[in-house]
Short mmCIF file of N, CA and C in Angstrom, two decimals:
data_model
loop_
_atom_site.label_atom_id
_atom_site.label_comp_id
_atom_site.label_asym_id
_atom_site.label_seq_id
_atom_site.Cartn_x
_atom_site.Cartn_y
_atom_site.Cartn_z
N MET A 1 127.03 107.55 96.93
CA MET A 1 126.54 107.96 95.40
C MET A 1 128.87 107.73 95.26
N VAL A 2 129.11 108.25 94.77
CA VAL A 2 130.54 107.64 94.66
C VAL A 2 131.05 109.32 92.85
N ASN A 3 131.28 109.94 93.54
CA ASN A 3 131.48 111.33 93.16
C ASN A 3 132.82 111.19 92.15
N GLU A 4 133.81 110.55 92.28
CA GLU A 4 135.09 111.21 91.67
C GLU A 4 134.16 110.21 90.57
N GLU A 5 133.59 109.34 90.44
CA GLU A 5 133.31 108.98 88.51
C GLU A 5 132.76 110.04 87.53
N LEU A 6 132.57 111.23 88.71
CA LEU A 6 132.03 112.97 87.66
C LEU A 6 133.27 113.05 87.15
N LEU A 7 133.25 112.96 87.79
CA LEU A 7 135.32 113.63 87.41
C LEU A 7 135.95 112.98 86.15
N LEU A 8 135.40 111.03 86.48
CA LEU A 8 136.22 110.92 85.19
C LEU A 8 135.69 110.84 83.96
N GLN A 9 134.20 111.54 84.24
CA GLN A 9 133.68 111.19 82.89
C GLN A 9 133.57 112.68 82.64
N GLY A 10 134.28 113.67 83.36
CA GLY A 10 134.65 114.73 83.20
C GLY A 10 133.45 116.47 83.36
N TYR A 11 133.00 115.62 84.38
CA TYR A 11 131.92 116.65 85.19
C TYR A 11 132.19 117.94 85.32
N ALA A 12 132.60 117.44 86.39
CA ALA A 12 133.22 118.04 88.27
C ALA A 12 134.27 118.47 88.27
N LEU A 13 134.78 119.19 87.47
CA LEU A 13 136.29 119.71 87.76
C LEU A 13 136.49 120.74 89.09
N LEU A 14 135.49 120.95 88.50
CA LEU A 14 134.55 122.86 88.75
C LEU A 14 133.82 122.88 90.62
N GLU A 15 133.13 121.35 90.29
CA GLU A 15 132.89 120.71 91.82
C GLU A 15 133.16 120.17 92.95
N THR A 16 134.34 120.67 93.32
CA THR A 16 135.08 120.33 94.57
C THR A 16 134.67 120.63 96.12
N ILE A 17 134.53 119.60 96.80
CA ILE A 17 134.22 119.86 97.97
C ILE A 17 135.43 120.59 99.00
N PRO A 18 135.25 121.86 99.61
CA PRO A 18 136.38 122.25 100.47
C PRO A 18 136.12 121.45 101.37
N PRO A 19 137.40 121.68 103.18
CA PRO A 19 137.18 120.61 104.32
C PRO A 19 136.46 120.66 104.64
N ASN A 20 135.67 121.84 104.70
CA ASN A 20 134.45 121.74 106.27
C ASN A 20 132.76 122.15 105.52
N TYR A 21 132.93 121.70 104.21
CA TYR A 21 131.57 121.78 103.36
C TYR A 21 130.62 121.44 104.12
N LYS A 22 129.13 122.09 103.43
CA LYS A 22 128.32 121.23 104.43
C LYS A 22 128.00 120.40 103.53
N TYR A 23 128.38 119.94 102.59
CA TYR A 23 128.09 117.94 102.12
C TYR A 23 128.68 117.42 103.14
N ARG A 24 130.07 117.69 103.40
CA ARG A 24 130.22 116.24 104.50
C ARG A 24 129.55 116.20 105.46
N GLN A 25 128.84 117.75 106.15
CA GLN A 25 128.45 117.74 107.71
C GLN A 25 126.74 116.83 107.24
N THR A 26 126.26 117.08 105.84
CA THR A 26 125.13 116.31 105.76
C THR A 26 125.10 114.67 106.24
N PHE A 27 126.54 113.80 105.85
CA PHE A 27 126.48 112.67 105.93
C PHE A 27 127.00 112.52 106.78
N LYS A 28 127.53 113.14 108.06
CA LYS A 28 127.62 113.10 109.70
C LYS A 28 126.70 112.94 110.79
N GLU A 29 125.85 113.63 109.85
CA GLU A 29 124.43 113.88 110.60
C GLU A 29 123.51 112.58 110.66
N LEU A 30 124.16 112.02 108.92
CA LEU A 30 123.20 110.66 108.63
C LEU A 30 123.89 109.46 109.28
N ALA A 31 125.07 109.23 109.68
CA ALA A 31 125.54 108.04 110.09
C ALA A 31 125.31 108.22 111.52
N LYS A 32 125.05 109.26 112.12
CA LYS A 32 124.63 109.71 113.22
C LYS A 32 123.47 109.21 113.90
N GLU A 33 122.29 109.57 112.60
CA GLU A 33 121.10 109.17 112.80
C GLU A 33 120.54 108.13 112.90
N LEU A 34 121.45 107.08 111.40
CA LEU A 34 121.56 105.87 111.97
C LEU A 34 122.08 104.73 112.40
N ARG A 35 122.88 105.63 113.12
CA ARG A 35 124.01 104.63 114.04
C ARG A 35 125.06 103.77 112.57
N MET A 36 125.29 104.12 111.31
CA MET A 36 125.86 103.04 110.77
C MET A 36 127.15 104.32 110.31
N ALA A 37 128.42 103.43 109.59
CA ALA A 37 129.41 104.66 109.37
C ALA A 37 129.53 104.25 107.38
N ILE A 38 130.07 105.33 106.98
CA ILE A 38 129.50 105.79 106.00
C ILE A 38 130.83 105.98 105.89
N ALA A 39 130.95 105.52 104.36
CA ALA A 39 132.47 105.87 103.93
C ALA A 39 132.43 106.71 102.36
N LEU A 40 131.89 107.93 102.30
CA LEU A 40 132.30 109.10 101.79
C LEU A 40 132.97 109.44 101.24
N THR A 41 132.66 109.37 99.50
CA THR A 41 134.04 109.43 97.95
C THR A 41 133.91 111.03 97.96
N TYR A 42 134.67 111.83 97.42
CA TYR A 42 134.04 112.86 96.85
C TYR A 42 135.30 113.64 96.58
N LEU A 43 135.59 114.69 95.62
CA LEU A 43 136.16 115.52 95.38
C LEU A 43 137.21 116.98 95.97
N GLU A 44 137.41 116.72 97.04
CA GLU A 44 138.89 117.81 97.83
C GLU A 44 139.11 118.66 96.68
N ARG A 45 138.47 119.53 97.32
CA ARG A 45 139.92 120.94 97.09
C ARG A 45 141.13 120.88 97.17
N TRP A 46 141.75 121.72 96.90
CA TRP A 46 142.96 121.02 96.80
C TRP A 46 143.89 122.54 96.44
N ASP A 47 145.56 122.66 96.56
CA ASP A 47 145.88 124.20 96.11
C ASP A 47 145.67 123.81 95.09
N ARG A 48 146.72 122.80 94.72
CA ARG A 48 147.07 122.40 92.92
C ARG A 48 145.73 122.43 92.03
N ALA A 49 144.98 121.19 92.85
CA ALA A 49 144.00 120.36 91.22
C ALA A 49 143.14 119.75 92.72
N PRO A 50 141.69 119.12 92.09
CA PRO A 50 141.19 118.73 93.42
C PRO A 50 141.71 117.35 93.67
N ARG A 51 141.53 117.01 94.74
CA ARG A 51 142.27 115.14 94.95
C ARG A 51 140.93 114.12 95.29
N ASN A 52 140.93 112.51 94.79
CA ASN A 52 140.16 111.85 94.70
C ASN A 52 140.04 110.85 96.02
N SER A 53 139.51 112.06 97.13
CA SER A 53 139.14 111.09 98.28
C SER A 53 138.08 110.77 98.48
N VAL A 54 138.32 109.95 100.02
CA VAL A 54 137.06 109.59 100.78
C VAL A 54 137.75 109.59 102.71
N SER A 55 136.45 110.39 102.97
CA SER A 55 136.49 110.40 104.53
C SER A 55 135.33 109.10 104.85
N LEU A 56 136.62 109.10 106.32
CA LEU A 56 135.24 107.42 106.68
C LEU A 56 134.98 108.10 108.30
N ILE A 57 133.68 108.34 108.50
CA ILE A 57 132.14 108.54 109.62
C ILE A 57 131.85 107.48 110.14
N ASP A 58 132.33 107.98 111.00
CA ASP A 58 131.77 106.65 112.09
C ASP A 58 130.16 107.13 112.80
N ARG A 59 129.99 105.93 113.56
CA ARG A 59 128.94 105.49 113.52
C ARG A 59 127.91 106.75 113.68
N HIS A 60 128.66 107.39 114.48
CA HIS A 60 128.41 108.55 116.13
C HIS A 60 128.76 110.20 115.16
N GLY A 61 128.54 109.63 113.90
CA GLY A 61 129.04 111.31 113.18
C GLY A 61 130.41 112.21 113.47
N LYS A 62 131.96 111.00 113.68
CA LYS A 62 133.06 111.49 113.44
C LYS A 62 134.06 111.56 112.29
N ILE A 63 134.17 111.93 111.61
CA ILE A 63 135.16 112.39 110.74
C ILE A 63 136.17 110.66 111.25
N LEU A 64 136.81 110.04 110.97
CA LEU A 64 137.89 108.85 111.54
C LEU A 64 139.17 109.71 110.69
N MET A 65 139.51 109.18 109.91
CA MET A 65 140.61 109.99 108.59
C MET A 65 139.61 109.93 106.66
N THR A 66 140.74 111.19 106.29
CA THR A 66 140.17 111.21 105.01
C THR A 66 141.32 110.97 103.56
N TYR A 67 141.30 110.08 103.44
CA TYR A 67 142.62 109.52 102.87
C TYR A 67 142.36 110.17 101.19
N ALA A 68 142.81 110.35 100.29
CA ALA A 68 143.71 111.50 99.57
C ALA A 68 143.90 110.02 98.08
N LYS A 69 142.98 109.55 97.29
CA LYS A 69 144.08 108.55 96.05
C LYS A 69 145.61 108.83 96.26
N VAL A 70 146.44 107.82 96.30
CA VAL A 70 148.10 107.85 95.83
C VAL A 70 148.53 107.70 94.75
N HIS A 71 148.06 106.60 94.26
CA HIS A 71 148.30 106.58 93.10
C HIS A 71 147.17 106.87 91.79
N THR A 72 147.16 108.03 91.18
CA THR A 72 146.63 108.37 90.74
C THR A 72 146.62 108.13 89.38
N CYS A 73 145.80 107.40 88.06
CA CYS A 73 145.97 106.78 86.84
C CYS A 73 146.68 108.28 86.06
N ASP A 74 147.05 108.11 84.73
CA ASP A 74 148.30 109.13 84.37
C ASP A 74 147.02 109.43 82.88
N PHE A 75 146.01 108.28 83.06
CA PHE A 75 144.97 108.35 82.03
C PHE A 75 144.08 109.01 81.89
N SER A 76 142.85 109.74 81.28
CA SER A 76 141.92 110.25 81.23
C SER A 76 141.46 110.83 82.54
N MET A 77 140.62 111.74 83.00
CA MET A 77 140.57 113.05 83.84
C MET A 77 141.47 112.99 85.17
N GLU A 78 141.82 111.51 86.17
CA GLU A 78 141.68 111.29 86.46
C GLU A 78 143.14 112.12 86.55
N ALA A 79 144.19 111.94 86.14
CA ALA A 79 145.33 112.60 85.96
C ALA A 79 145.17 114.09 86.27
N ALA A 80 144.07 114.77 86.54
CA ALA A 80 144.38 116.01 87.06
C ALA A 80 143.53 116.10 87.77
N CYS A 81 144.00 114.77 88.72
CA CYS A 81 143.90 114.97 90.01
C CYS A 81 145.39 115.34 91.39
N THR A 82 144.89 115.74 92.16
CA THR A 82 146.88 115.82 92.98
C THR A 82 146.71 114.70 93.79
N PRO A 83 147.89 113.41 94.00
CA PRO A 83 147.52 112.40 94.54
C PRO A 83 147.92 112.94 95.75
N GLY A 84 147.32 111.34 96.62
CA GLY A 84 147.45 112.34 97.82
C GLY A 84 148.85 111.54 98.74
N ASP A 85 149.63 111.73 99.79
CA ASP A 85 150.84 111.80 100.26
C ASP A 85 150.72 110.30 101.48
N ASP A 86 149.66 109.96 101.90
CA ASP A 86 150.04 108.98 102.36
C ASP A 86 149.06 108.23 102.51
N PHE A 87 148.72 106.46 103.56
CA PHE A 87 148.52 105.34 103.63
C PHE A 87 147.96 105.64 105.28
N TYR A 88 146.17 105.66 105.16
CA TYR A 88 145.96 106.19 106.92
C TYR A 88 145.15 104.75 106.90
N VAL A 89 144.85 104.59 108.61
CA VAL A 89 144.18 103.35 108.95
C VAL A 89 144.18 103.43 110.20
N CYS A 90 142.27 103.36 110.32
CA CYS A 90 141.97 103.67 112.33
C CYS A 90 141.60 102.26 112.71
N THR A 91 140.53 103.30 113.46
CA THR A 91 140.01 102.21 113.91
C THR A 91 138.42 101.79 114.09
N LEU A 92 137.41 101.43 113.89
CA LEU A 92 136.16 102.10 113.60
C LEU A 92 135.63 100.38 114.97
N ASP A 93 134.54 101.51 115.19
CA ASP A 93 133.43 101.33 115.90
C ASP A 93 132.71 100.79 115.93
N THR A 94 131.89 99.52 116.41
CA THR A 94 130.90 98.50 115.82
C THR A 94 130.19 97.78 117.10
N ASP A 95 128.84 97.87 115.85
CA ASP A 95 128.22 96.99 117.19
C ASP A 95 128.96 95.77 117.95
N LYS A 96 130.00 94.46 117.44
CA LYS A 96 130.18 93.47 117.02
C LYS A 96 131.90 93.70 117.74
N GLY A 97 132.21 95.25 118.03
CA GLY A 97 133.86 95.18 118.20
C GLY A 97 134.61 96.36 117.40
N ASP A 98 135.68 96.31 117.87
CA ASP A 98 136.65 96.92 116.67
C ASP A 98 137.26 97.11 115.67
N VAL A 99 137.27 97.12 114.56
CA VAL A 99 137.83 96.77 113.13
C VAL A 99 138.64 98.12 112.93
N LYS A 100 139.55 97.61 112.60
CA LYS A 100 140.85 98.01 111.89
C LYS A 100 140.24 98.48 109.80
N ILE A 101 140.04 99.60 109.65
CA ILE A 101 140.30 100.41 108.33
C ILE A 101 141.56 101.01 108.17
N GLY A 102 141.79 100.56 106.99
CA GLY A 102 142.48 101.56 106.01
C GLY A 102 142.28 102.01 105.14
N GLY A 103 142.73 103.23 104.38
CA GLY A 103 142.32 103.87 103.39
C GLY A 103 143.97 103.35 102.08
N MET A 104 143.34 103.04 100.95
CA MET A 104 144.86 102.93 99.77
C MET A 104 144.00 102.48 98.34
#
């Protein structure tokens, strides 16, 4: 599910997700149930305008990082997004060992 596409098509300006919304909780539970990491994209509710965000959920259901796209486009509906302010790296625990993951 790639929700930022809804914004790019003009459908989701009002459909933003607050930080602790049940939508994210559902995917946290699913990741834990399936013992699988999930990169969940969504429009994050933010002060000025929504952010094009992704949360990395580990196989234990924990959010390791939330990254908001820093370099948003100046054209189409993405111009309405608030850019993020940092790039993140975290360690994802897998059955085969740790993997470094970055949001950029």
